[in-house]
Amino acid sequence: MTLYDDIAYLKGVGPSRAKILASEAGIHTFADMLDYLPFRYVDRSRLSSVASLREDENFVVLKGLVSNMQTVATGKFRERLTVDFYDNTGTLQLVWFAGTKWVRERLNPNVEYLVMGHPTLYNGQWQISHPEIEPYSYVDEGSRHPLMPVYSTTEKMKQHGLGTKAMARLTETLVDNLPPIPENLPPEIINHFRLMGRHEAMVAIHYPDSRQQLDAARTRLKFEELFFLQLDYQYAHQQRTLRSQGRVFTHVGDNFNTFYKQLPFPLTGAQKRVVKEIREDMRSGRQMNRLVQGDVGSGKTLVALMCMLLAVDNGSQACLMAPTEILATQHFYTFQRMLEGVGVRVELLTGSLRPAAKKKIKQQLAEGEINLLIGTHALIEDNVQFRDLGLVVIDEQHRFGVEQRSKLWNKSSIPPHILVMTATPIPRTLAMTLYGDLDCSIIDELPPGRHPVRTFHRYERNRPLVFSFLKKEIDAGRQVYIVYPLIEESEKMDLKNLQDGLEMVQSYFPRPQYQTSMVHGRLTAEEKAFEMDRFKQGKTHIMVATTVIEVGVDVPNATVMVIENAERFGLSQLHQLRGRVGRGGDQAYCILMTKDNLGFVSQERIRTMCSTTDGFQIAEADLRLRGPGDIQGLQQSGALDLRLASIVDDEPLVKATRDTVHDLLTSDPSLSRFPLLQEHIANSKNKMLWGKIS
Ligand code: ADP
Ligand code: MG
């Protein structure tokens, strides 16, 4: 037998089950079956009893009998099945909401069962809904294995005799007859990290002799998974860097120098370092693909602008793409202001521009009259032609994927340099995986004189105190933001919410003494800009807004950020919003208003916000609280399609594999000393293609 034989030939499968295995579990070959990993193990020495159940237990295994089956109709076609399950210490209830007929027909009051699942207390009674349930003999038969694998199976699999027990029998047969599985990691690496061999690990992940052996097997397989992910990324990146041509920008000219001289403050050490790293990329003759990370307010935009001026000094054009129109507009005004006295022409191209104006800008862009263009990410979709685009800056918010970046390659014969700025810091493990194809610069220093924003958590009942605090700040000449969440279900409701908020604010801060601005998603770009402008010029004291002001808005005189229903915001959003204040020299405050009863995750978010202003720490906490799947745009990235390894819990492994691959490729770029790895690269042509376009 070989690993690539048809699964139908495995003893106990046959053609009809093979079909089900293929359609339900993607198992076509022996190798696929081996890759179908258990999601849990039953430790026969650790059975629980009904009397000893506790609420903090996630997963228990119980042995007992069933009785008293009852079906209750819960809708025209829906029913609920409840079954009593008892051992000699007590009784609990098993509940099914789907597949009830099938369960009902199979449960037998004379058979001893093993029940596995998550117990919950419901009206004072223990319940397990949709448990795994197998005749107890399952465990008996497997008695030569101390830990029995549990496989996830679908209803359809169960109906065709492919429940957990049957799957375990199949994997057992497979493992007992397994041909040697070739090692795919170089011996140096196996030895250095004392990893379990591949064959042993594949057997042990199904049938471990002990918890320790299981851990070692898991570590080995996670390492392998992360290692090859890193190898794919880094090899592709290296090949591209070696092959790619880049425009050579060696000249530092008038635009850069004039701008630099008229800066009202010195650059921070971190900014200088990053500008230098970028300059080196831009004159290397290879295309730059660089990520600039930095906390809110660390001066990334300024660094980007300086690099754009360098591109202009070398006779080419540059563009900046922002995730939203309001941000693009904001960048445009900032650039215009900062570029006063510098002979550079900057324009804004957005969707809300009139066709005639758009046409004119496009024409002047093609003729090279415009040096810097600012717009939204739609810039790359549009048929925008530059005379000579040399640098693209992408202001990103976990939104801009690898595929989109690749489109930029087609904009000119020698691809432009690419600089990606993150709006908030990215957790280290994520950056290492998701942005493995980019070089990374970090601005890890805030401009001097910034006092960290002080953050407080307050409840509705504290509102009078909060408002009187705002009054004090406003009377001392400062300005205040009050931000409301978007409640996605209905834009109308959002507006209503905001209007109610506005009324409440205005009743406390009466006109004409106090002036209030309001900005929300329903306003046109012009109206928004108008309101923002009034606030910026100090004509209004309070800005009531939905999250449209989330990023980029720069009003140094604003010292307080009140976030209403703060429990509805994600951590990175809260951090972004807080970053809007504390930009001037005065002490700034962030007040998180919430309802009284917060869930665990909201509580943790608020606690994190109150305890740190470090964006990197916040990013890590965010990843931990939400899990990578929930972070915007990450799911479809593919980088996180990890079977075993977790980007949250396996940071040491992520780092170890990243560094190992880096060292390997540095010392041996063609991998000539590592035939196994060369083989992997040759075999994953498809993946490489994907890597190439990143
Ligand atoms: P980011 O894009 O990282 O959020 P910005 O580039 O928008 O940060 O800078 C935030 C604010 O700090 C701006 O008002 C900018 O003019 C100012 N700033 C940037 N660099 C410095 C510096 N080295 N010293 C003082 N202020 C700075
Ligand atoms: Mg910025």
XYZ file of C-alpha atoms and ligand atoms in Angstrom:
722
model
C 0.000 0.000 0.000
C 1.085 3.560 -0.600
C -0.216 6.704 1.010
C -1.830 7.788 -2.211
C -3.958 4.704 -2.684
C -7.695 5.183 -2.949
C -9.303 5.163 0.482
C -11.859 2.609 -0.781
C -9.116 0.003 -0.458
C -8.644 0.521 3.253
C -10.049 -2.453 5.143
C -13.496 -1.494 6.394
C -14.207 1.244 3.832
C -15.325 -0.011 0.435
C -16.820 1.988 -2.439
C -19.990 3.376 -0.838
C -18.345 4.620 2.340
C -15.472 5.941 0.253
C -17.963 8.181 -1.499
C -19.231 9.555 1.794
C -15.706 10.077 3.106
C -14.857 12.012 -0.025
C -17.934 14.206 -0.099
C -18.282 14.840 3.621
C -14.693 14.946 4.822
C -12.581 15.430 1.727
C -10.897 12.093 2.293
C -9.885 10.475 -0.989
C -6.645 8.710 -0.192
C -4.895 7.037 2.722
C -2.884 10.207 3.145
C -6.083 12.249 3.474
C -7.331 9.889 6.141
C -4.083 10.251 8.018
C -4.476 14.004 7.792
C -7.944 13.835 9.280
C -6.876 14.706 12.767
C -8.738 14.062 15.993
C -10.045 17.209 17.616
C -10.052 15.631 21.078
C -8.979 12.586 22.975
C -10.883 10.578 25.508
C -8.832 9.705 28.503
C -10.383 6.543 29.905
C -8.759 7.148 33.237
C -10.597 10.447 33.568
C -14.303 9.816 33.397
C -16.487 12.359 35.187
C -19.658 11.628 37.056
C -22.916 13.561 36.933
C -22.698 14.490 40.612
C -19.266 16.006 40.242
C -19.963 18.316 37.252
C -18.801 21.887 37.630
C -19.722 24.965 35.668
C -16.189 25.771 34.611
C -15.728 22.491 32.780
C -15.598 22.840 29.042
C -15.687 19.247 28.129
C -16.501 16.123 30.067
C -16.743 12.421 29.389
C -19.406 10.439 31.220
C -20.397 6.784 31.227
C -24.031 5.758 31.753
C -27.409 4.730 30.372
C -30.239 6.532 28.593
C -33.961 6.559 29.306
C -37.082 8.626 28.920
C -36.768 9.873 25.363
C -39.106 12.769 24.556
C -39.763 14.696 21.405
C -41.293 18.161 21.569
C -42.446 19.998 18.474
C -40.910 23.468 18.353
C -42.211 24.566 14.998
C -43.921 23.196 11.965
C -40.976 21.093 10.899
C -38.757 21.391 13.907
C -38.553 19.353 17.014
C -36.436 18.963 20.063
C -35.371 15.627 21.449
C -34.549 15.259 25.127
C -33.117 12.145 26.697
C -32.289 11.397 30.320
C -28.798 10.150 30.836
C -27.814 8.693 34.188
C -24.898 7.142 35.942
C -24.846 5.888 39.512
C -24.405 9.438 40.866
C -27.222 11.288 39.117
C -29.113 12.250 35.975
C -28.685 14.888 33.344
C -30.428 15.758 30.140
C -29.162 15.331 26.608
C -30.742 17.626 24.035
C -30.831 17.588 20.259
C -32.362 20.298 18.097
C -31.471 18.724 14.766
C -31.067 15.221 13.433
C -33.476 14.073 16.139
C -35.050 11.289 14.151
C -31.786 9.576 13.546
C -30.672 9.817 17.172
C -34.048 8.608 18.407
C -33.920 5.524 16.258
C -30.511 4.512 17.450
C -30.423 5.101 21.164
C -30.996 1.923 23.104
C -31.867 1.852 26.822
C -29.965 -1.399 27.282
C -26.619 -0.125 26.052
C -24.026 1.584 28.147
C -22.923 4.826 26.504
C -20.037 7.181 26.627
C -21.237 10.766 26.405
C -18.914 13.658 25.617
C -19.673 17.332 25.505
C -19.952 20.680 27.187
C -22.218 20.588 30.254
C -24.363 23.616 31.084
C -26.753 24.341 33.906
C -30.246 25.088 32.663
C -32.981 25.854 35.179
C -30.964 24.053 37.818
C -30.476 20.955 35.724
C -27.374 19.780 33.894
C -27.695 19.590 30.162
C -25.481 18.643 27.281
C -26.750 19.655 23.898
C -25.644 17.777 20.816
C -23.228 15.533 22.678
C -20.937 13.032 21.081
C -22.404 9.725 22.078
C -20.925 6.291 21.481
C -21.567 2.869 22.955
C -19.098 2.393 25.792
C -17.572 -0.590 24.028
C -15.754 1.942 21.884
C -13.424 2.590 24.745
C -13.151 -1.048 25.716
C -12.113 -2.134 22.296
C -9.491 0.523 22.182
C -8.081 -0.541 25.467
C -4.570 -0.823 24.144
C -4.607 2.949 23.700
C -4.801 5.070 26.818
C -6.087 8.087 24.882
C -8.777 7.481 22.319
C -9.085 9.888 19.398
C -12.374 11.686 18.798
C -13.023 12.773 15.215
C -15.546 15.272 14.062
C -18.159 13.633 11.912
C -21.222 14.918 10.125
C -24.755 13.597 10.518
C -24.458 12.033 7.111
C -21.260 10.251 8.042
C -22.921 8.895 11.167
C -25.865 7.663 9.136
C -23.471 5.680 6.957
C -21.753 4.071 9.883
C -18.915 6.552 9.970
C -19.242 7.961 13.473
C -16.315 8.656 15.736
C -15.952 5.029 16.675
C -15.873 3.835 13.090
C -13.456 6.563 12.102
C -11.199 5.525 14.942
C -11.271 1.941 13.740
C -10.251 3.097 10.285
C -7.403 5.252 11.485
C -6.262 2.442 13.712
C -6.147 0.043 10.758
C -4.346 2.692 8.780
C -1.791 3.428 11.458
C -1.108 -0.266 12.010
C -0.307 -0.767 8.340
C 1.333 2.524 7.638
C 4.202 2.593 5.136
C 7.111 4.734 6.333
C 6.224 8.406 6.009
C 9.183 10.308 4.630
C 10.681 13.064 6.715
C 10.256 16.515 5.176
C 12.330 18.656 7.519
C 16.134 18.763 7.247
C 17.935 16.694 9.906
C 19.760 19.792 11.199
C 16.434 21.346 12.120
C 15.000 18.184 13.620
C 18.076 17.867 15.809
C 18.311 21.477 16.752
C 14.731 21.705 17.931
C 14.644 18.087 19.135
C 11.529 17.491 17.075
C 9.741 14.194 16.857
C 10.144 12.448 13.497
C 7.338 12.851 11.004
C 6.235 9.258 10.928
C 6.165 8.942 14.681
C 4.272 12.217 14.982
C 1.606 11.204 12.480
C 0.983 7.986 14.372
C 1.054 9.644 17.784
C -1.339 12.412 16.810
C -3.976 9.708 16.307
C -2.911 7.237 18.980
C -0.661 8.830 21.572
C 0.796 6.698 24.358
C 0.637 9.585 26.784
C -0.172 13.275 27.048
C 3.535 14.053 26.746
C 3.853 12.109 23.560
C 0.770 13.844 22.216
C 2.249 17.239 23.032
C 5.498 16.348 21.306
C 3.607 15.159 18.246
C 1.529 18.310 18.119
C 4.578 20.503 18.487
C 6.299 18.688 15.668
C 3.334 19.028 13.332
C 2.714 22.658 14.223
C 6.365 23.408 13.629
C 6.163 21.786 10.227
C 3.040 23.714 9.326
C 4.475 27.079 10.326
C 7.885 26.304 8.884
C 6.562 25.651 5.402
C 4.292 28.670 5.556
C 7.317 30.795 6.362
C 9.393 29.071 3.721
C 6.796 29.771 1.041
C 6.504 33.416 1.991
C 10.132 34.148 2.535
C 11.358 32.222 -0.467
C 8.885 34.027 -2.694
C 9.880 37.334 -1.190
C 13.564 36.583 -1.671
C 13.113 35.464 -5.262
C 11.133 38.525 -6.070
C 13.677 40.777 -4.448
C 16.492 39.093 -6.349
C 14.684 39.234 -9.650
C 12.682 42.394 -9.500
C 13.797 45.632 -10.918
C 13.111 48.803 -9.066
C 13.459 52.426 -9.985
C 16.595 53.964 -8.631
C 16.012 57.097 -6.593
C 19.406 58.358 -5.505
C 18.868 62.077 -5.647
C 17.899 64.197 -2.671
C 16.578 67.389 -4.196
C 15.009 70.764 -3.499
C 11.574 69.522 -2.570
C 12.821 67.213 0.115
C 15.360 69.702 1.429
C 13.020 72.678 1.513
C 10.393 70.636 3.290
C 12.857 69.231 5.765
C 14.272 72.646 6.602
C 10.884 74.189 7.254
C 9.648 71.422 9.556
C 8.748 73.091 12.842
C 10.163 70.182 14.857
C 12.999 67.696 14.583
C 12.220 64.161 13.477
C 12.220 61.558 16.199
C 15.066 59.057 16.181
C 12.685 56.357 15.023
C 11.412 58.487 12.148
C 14.970 59.193 11.014
C 15.833 55.518 11.123
C 12.792 54.542 9.098
C 13.312 57.267 6.488
C 16.834 55.953 6.110
C 15.642 52.370 5.673
C 13.228 53.498 2.997
C 15.840 55.590 1.215
C 18.134 52.599 1.062
C 15.355 50.513 -0.481
C 14.579 53.182 -3.017
C 18.096 53.419 -4.346
C 18.871 49.702 -4.250
C 17.692 49.040 -7.794
C 15.071 46.621 -6.478
C 11.435 47.224 -5.860
C 10.643 48.251 -2.319
C 7.883 46.363 -0.506
C 7.923 47.746 2.955
C 5.523 47.880 5.861
C 5.766 50.808 8.264
C 4.275 50.045 11.627
C 3.788 52.570 14.331
C 1.333 53.618 16.936
C -1.337 56.212 16.288
C 0.346 59.598 16.203
C 3.888 58.280 15.900
C 4.382 60.284 12.725
C 3.982 57.695 9.982
C 2.205 60.080 7.646
C 5.059 62.526 7.874
C 7.553 59.807 7.002
C 5.433 58.814 4.032
C 5.231 62.385 2.799
C 8.993 62.774 2.937
C 9.452 59.634 0.885
C 6.928 60.874 -1.632
C 8.947 64.067 -1.982
C 12.040 61.973 -2.660
C 10.198 60.263 -5.486
C 9.268 63.667 -6.910
C 12.852 64.863 -6.566
C 13.814 61.962 -8.782
C 11.428 63.012 -11.493
C 8.519 60.706 -10.806
C 5.084 60.848 -9.223
C 3.737 59.360 -6.020
C 0.298 58.513 -4.722
C -1.253 57.828 -1.367
C -4.274 55.585 -0.945
C -6.433 55.805 2.149
C -9.154 53.386 3.265
C -11.947 55.967 3.353
C -12.822 59.132 1.556
C -12.823 61.233 4.692
C -9.339 60.015 5.501
C -8.120 60.723 2.017
C -9.561 64.208 2.283
C -7.922 64.680 5.641
C -4.546 63.587 4.261
C -5.020 65.974 1.375
C -5.542 68.989 3.627
C -2.644 67.976 5.831
C -0.383 67.637 2.813
C -1.502 70.948 1.356
C -0.773 72.669 4.613
C 2.590 71.011 5.119
C 3.662 71.581 1.549
C 3.187 75.340 1.619
C 6.325 76.875 0.208
C 7.358 73.627 -1.443
C 6.906 73.635 -5.197
C 4.931 70.438 -5.412
C 1.455 70.021 -6.771
C -0.853 67.734 -4.828
C -4.395 66.751 -5.820
C -7.256 64.776 -4.354
C -9.154 62.249 -6.438
C -12.256 60.786 -4.865
C -15.531 59.265 -5.947
C -17.549 62.306 -4.985
C -15.670 64.581 -7.355
C -17.648 65.933 -10.312
C -16.903 64.139 -13.613
C -15.387 67.223 -15.175
C -13.024 67.787 -12.267
C -12.112 64.120 -12.279
C -11.353 64.196 -15.948
C -9.134 67.203 -15.565
C -7.141 65.620 -12.755
C -6.677 62.413 -14.713
C -5.448 64.349 -17.693
C -2.973 66.391 -15.706
C -1.814 63.255 -13.994
C -1.078 61.603 -17.315
C 0.792 64.680 -18.423
C 2.819 64.732 -15.257
C 1.617 68.122 -14.046
C 0.440 66.652 -10.786
C 3.201 65.346 -8.554
C 1.297 63.809 -5.680
C -2.115 62.215 -5.858
C -4.256 61.311 -2.883
C -7.300 59.110 -3.047
C -9.031 56.056 -1.699
C -8.080 52.492 -2.419
C -10.305 52.796 -5.469
C -7.388 54.544 -7.159
C -6.028 51.229 -8.355
C -9.370 50.110 -9.693
C -9.961 53.278 -11.646
C -8.444 53.790 -15.020
C -6.007 56.263 -13.581
C -2.879 56.724 -15.668
C 0.213 58.332 -14.269
C 2.962 59.700 -16.433
C 5.501 58.011 -14.219
C 4.385 56.516 -10.941
C 7.367 55.837 -8.722
C 5.990 55.323 -5.242
C 2.687 54.121 -3.859
C 1.870 54.631 -0.215
C -0.975 52.530 1.115
C -2.597 53.674 4.323
C -4.061 50.437 5.430
C -6.469 49.228 8.031
C -6.327 45.465 7.789
C -8.322 46.047 4.676
C -5.947 45.912 1.854
C -5.162 42.398 0.800
C -2.302 40.749 -0.930
C -4.271 40.475 -4.162
C -4.925 44.174 -4.295
C -1.309 44.983 -3.736
C -0.487 42.816 -6.706
C -2.558 45.034 -8.994
C -0.055 47.788 -8.489
C 2.491 45.726 -10.330
C 0.712 46.253 -13.557
C 0.726 50.012 -13.379
C 4.048 50.446 -15.157
C 6.869 48.456 -16.697
C 9.167 48.921 -13.753
C 6.864 48.530 -10.765
C 6.593 51.431 -8.336
C 8.018 51.174 -4.856
C 5.389 50.229 -2.336
C 5.105 51.464 1.199
C 2.331 50.105 3.390
C 1.431 52.039 6.530
C -0.686 50.359 9.160
C -3.287 52.481 10.902
C -2.738 50.643 14.165
C 0.039 48.314 15.129
C -0.354 44.686 14.149
C 0.371 41.966 16.681
C 3.815 40.534 16.195
C 2.748 37.023 15.273
C 0.287 38.350 12.743
C 2.825 40.647 11.167
C 5.245 37.747 10.933
C 2.768 35.587 9.079
C 0.417 37.891 7.279
C 3.051 40.345 6.142
C 5.817 37.786 5.716
C 6.273 39.083 2.199
C 7.091 42.626 3.256
C 10.104 44.135 4.918
C 9.122 45.832 8.100
C 10.057 49.135 9.706
C 8.798 50.130 13.100
C 8.391 53.656 14.436
C 8.572 52.821 18.094
C 8.821 56.311 19.512
C 6.272 59.081 19.896
C 7.180 62.726 19.276
C 8.394 64.347 22.488
C 6.088 66.292 24.772
C 3.118 63.980 24.392
C 1.450 63.103 27.654
C -0.147 59.699 27.513
C -3.921 60.071 27.300
C -5.607 59.296 30.620
C -8.461 56.878 30.164
C -11.476 56.323 32.411
C -14.445 54.024 32.410
C -17.776 55.638 33.367
C -21.408 54.531 33.499
C -24.597 56.299 32.468
C -25.251 57.259 36.083
C -21.933 59.151 36.088
C -22.996 61.295 33.150
C -23.578 64.522 35.085
C -20.046 64.379 36.407
C -18.661 63.545 32.983
C -20.496 66.499 31.417
C -19.397 68.908 34.073
C -15.841 67.768 33.425
C -16.327 68.470 29.720
C -17.649 71.904 30.601
C -14.518 72.654 32.564
C -12.301 71.662 29.664
C -14.338 73.651 27.133
C -14.386 76.690 29.386
C -10.607 76.416 29.544
C -10.578 76.764 25.740
C -10.316 73.150 24.702
C -12.503 71.017 22.455
C -14.265 67.717 22.850
C -15.276 64.739 20.709
C -18.328 62.648 21.551
C -18.465 59.533 19.422
C -21.374 57.168 18.872
C -21.106 53.653 17.495
C -22.595 52.549 14.237
C -25.240 49.973 14.902
C -25.173 48.203 11.639
C -28.748 47.023 11.313
C -30.091 50.322 10.191
C -28.612 53.572 9.127
C -31.819 55.325 10.140
C -31.492 54.066 13.692
C -27.902 55.211 13.815
C -28.887 58.660 12.807
C -31.685 58.675 15.355
C -29.249 57.575 18.012
C -26.877 60.309 17.039
C -29.600 62.939 16.938
C -30.816 61.919 20.395
C -27.243 62.215 21.561
C -26.928 65.616 19.987
C -30.088 66.837 21.677
C -28.911 65.625 25.031
C -25.547 67.289 24.542
C -27.151 70.535 23.419
C -29.499 70.618 26.372
C -26.492 70.436 28.629
C -24.367 72.752 26.509
C -26.842 75.419 25.352
C -26.258 77.652 22.392
C -25.025 80.226 21.708
C -22.454 79.869 24.444
C -21.538 76.385 23.273
C -21.436 75.352 19.620
C -21.734 71.811 18.420
C -20.816 70.101 15.153
C -22.249 66.848 13.949
C -20.741 64.495 11.398
C -22.164 61.199 10.201
C -22.177 58.839 7.267
C -25.221 60.377 5.600
C -23.559 63.700 4.960
C -21.892 64.345 1.627
C -18.114 64.636 1.590
C -18.499 68.394 1.256
C -20.810 68.686 4.233
C -18.487 66.559 6.320
C -15.497 68.621 5.348
C -17.411 71.786 6.193
C -18.324 70.557 9.672
C -14.854 69.201 10.320
C -13.443 72.504 9.277
C -15.608 74.485 11.658
C -14.466 72.271 14.465
C -10.860 72.506 13.408
C -10.993 76.282 13.350
C -12.391 76.286 16.852
C -15.786 77.663 15.794
C -17.483 74.738 17.471
C -16.580 73.250 20.833
C -18.045 69.802 20.587
C -17.910 67.344 17.742
C -20.674 64.772 17.942
C -19.986 62.053 15.438
C -20.287 58.472 14.390
C -17.062 56.657 13.792
C -16.445 58.454 10.551
C -13.789 60.398 12.395
C -12.124 57.166 13.394
C -8.851 57.772 11.730
C -6.713 60.583 10.600
C -8.473 63.601 11.996
C -5.993 65.987 13.482
C -7.212 68.721 15.825
C -4.498 69.360 18.414
C -6.764 71.532 20.557
C -9.196 68.678 21.177
C -8.364 67.160 24.546
C -11.280 64.922 25.428
C -12.629 61.903 23.589
C -15.898 60.589 24.959
C -16.892 57.248 23.490
C -20.561 56.378 23.973
C -21.581 52.702 24.180
C -17.906 51.910 24.267
C -18.730 48.244 24.741
C -19.812 48.153 21.123
C -16.403 49.024 19.754
C -13.503 46.735 19.044
C -10.212 47.348 20.770
C -8.314 48.665 17.818
C -11.175 51.022 17.026
C -11.166 52.329 20.584
C -7.442 52.833 20.382
C -7.752 54.632 17.058
C -10.399 56.928 18.459
C -8.365 57.687 21.536
C -5.453 58.535 19.255
C -7.455 61.530 18.024
C -6.701 63.381 21.254
C -3.438 64.061 23.008
C -1.836 65.538 19.922
C -1.229 68.946 21.416
C 0.801 69.681 24.510
C -2.128 69.563 26.963
C -3.145 66.603 29.085
C -5.802 64.661 27.200
C -8.558 62.335 28.381
C -10.548 59.486 27.001
C -13.826 58.570 28.679
C -15.396 55.229 27.891
C -19.126 55.313 28.623
C -20.792 51.930 28.942
C -23.923 50.280 30.251
C -23.755 48.608 33.649
C -23.565 44.924 32.868
C -20.721 44.090 30.586
C -19.843 40.715 29.173
C -16.414 39.275 29.792
C -14.892 40.342 26.495
C -16.194 43.916 26.714
C -14.905 44.149 30.242
C -11.472 42.984 29.162
C -11.433 45.467 26.312
C -12.299 48.357 28.596
C -9.794 47.192 31.187
C -7.063 46.989 28.545
C -7.872 50.491 27.328
C -7.707 51.916 30.842
C -4.434 50.191 31.642
C -2.270 50.921 28.603
C -1.810 53.362 25.744
C 0.718 51.180 23.952
C -0.758 50.226 20.608
C 1.334 47.083 20.339
C 0.044 45.799 23.663
C -3.475 46.658 22.621
C -3.060 44.823 19.347
C -1.893 41.711 21.175
C -4.828 41.872 23.574
C -7.174 42.319 20.638
C -5.871 39.223 18.919
C -6.227 37.243 22.114
C -9.762 38.419 22.803
C -11.116 38.063 19.320
C -9.047 35.323 17.800
C -7.536 35.784 14.360
C -10.713 34.712 12.569
C -12.568 37.801 13.629
C -10.032 40.372 12.723
C -11.144 42.212 9.696
C -9.819 40.936 6.443
C -7.671 38.222 7.931
C -9.866 35.279 7.250
C -9.675 35.453 3.501
C -5.973 36.117 3.565
C -5.192 32.411 3.482
C -2.179 32.970 5.678
C -4.201 31.837 8.626
C -5.444 28.600 7.194
C -3.575 26.752 9.863
C -4.762 23.331 10.877
C -2.939 22.871 14.121
C -0.871 25.890 14.923
C -2.504 28.935 16.413
C -1.212 32.347 15.716
C -2.376 33.402 19.163
C -1.054 30.599 21.321
C 1.986 29.487 19.417
C 3.910 32.701 19.205
C 7.224 31.047 20.187
C 6.866 28.573 17.345
C 5.895 31.276 14.876
C 8.987 33.190 15.835
C 11.274 30.159 15.837
C 10.188 29.070 12.371
C 10.365 32.591 11.015
C 13.922 33.059 12.268
C 15.023 29.596 11.191
C 13.784 30.098 7.661
C 15.352 33.521 7.560
C 18.728 32.130 8.609
C 18.509 29.273 6.130
C 17.713 31.563 3.228
C 20.376 34.054 4.206
C 23.128 31.476 4.401
C 21.937 29.418 1.454
C 19.593 31.390 -0.832
C 19.128 28.579 -3.335
C 18.735 25.987 -0.578
C 21.406 23.868 -2.236
C 22.292 22.237 1.059
C 18.669 21.347 1.738
C 17.332 19.031 -0.941
C 14.174 18.364 1.032
C 13.307 22.020 1.051
C 14.145 22.412 -2.607
C 11.749 19.597 -3.256
C 9.033 21.353 -1.281
C 9.542 24.526 -3.280
C 9.415 22.601 -6.540
C 6.230 20.870 -5.451
C 4.382 23.967 -4.417
C 4.472 25.769 -7.729
C 0.876 26.830 -7.269
C 1.576 28.410 -3.997
C 4.633 30.101 -5.392
C 2.557 31.668 -8.058
C 0.426 33.104 -5.318
C 3.529 34.218 -3.466
C 4.795 35.945 -6.555
C 1.820 38.179 -6.883
C 1.904 39.249 -3.273
P 0.426 58.843 12.356
O 0.196 58.899 10.898
O 1.507 57.882 12.744
O -0.817 58.641 13.166
P 1.044 61.577 11.962
O 2.096 61.528 10.927
O -0.347 61.897 11.538
O 1.019 60.224 12.785
O 1.534 62.589 13.090
C 0.738 62.923 14.172
C 0.989 64.349 14.570
O 2.301 64.476 15.102
C 0.908 65.320 13.432
O 0.303 66.486 13.911
C 2.353 65.562 13.051
O 2.529 66.835 12.480
C 3.037 65.464 14.387
N 4.425 64.994 14.309
C 4.910 64.048 13.473
N 6.234 63.869 13.692
C 6.583 64.696 14.706
C 7.813 64.975 15.394
N 8.943 64.352 15.089
N 7.781 65.904 16.378
C 6.633 66.532 16.697
N 5.459 66.333 16.087
C 5.414 65.417 15.103
Mg -1.896 59.092 10.281
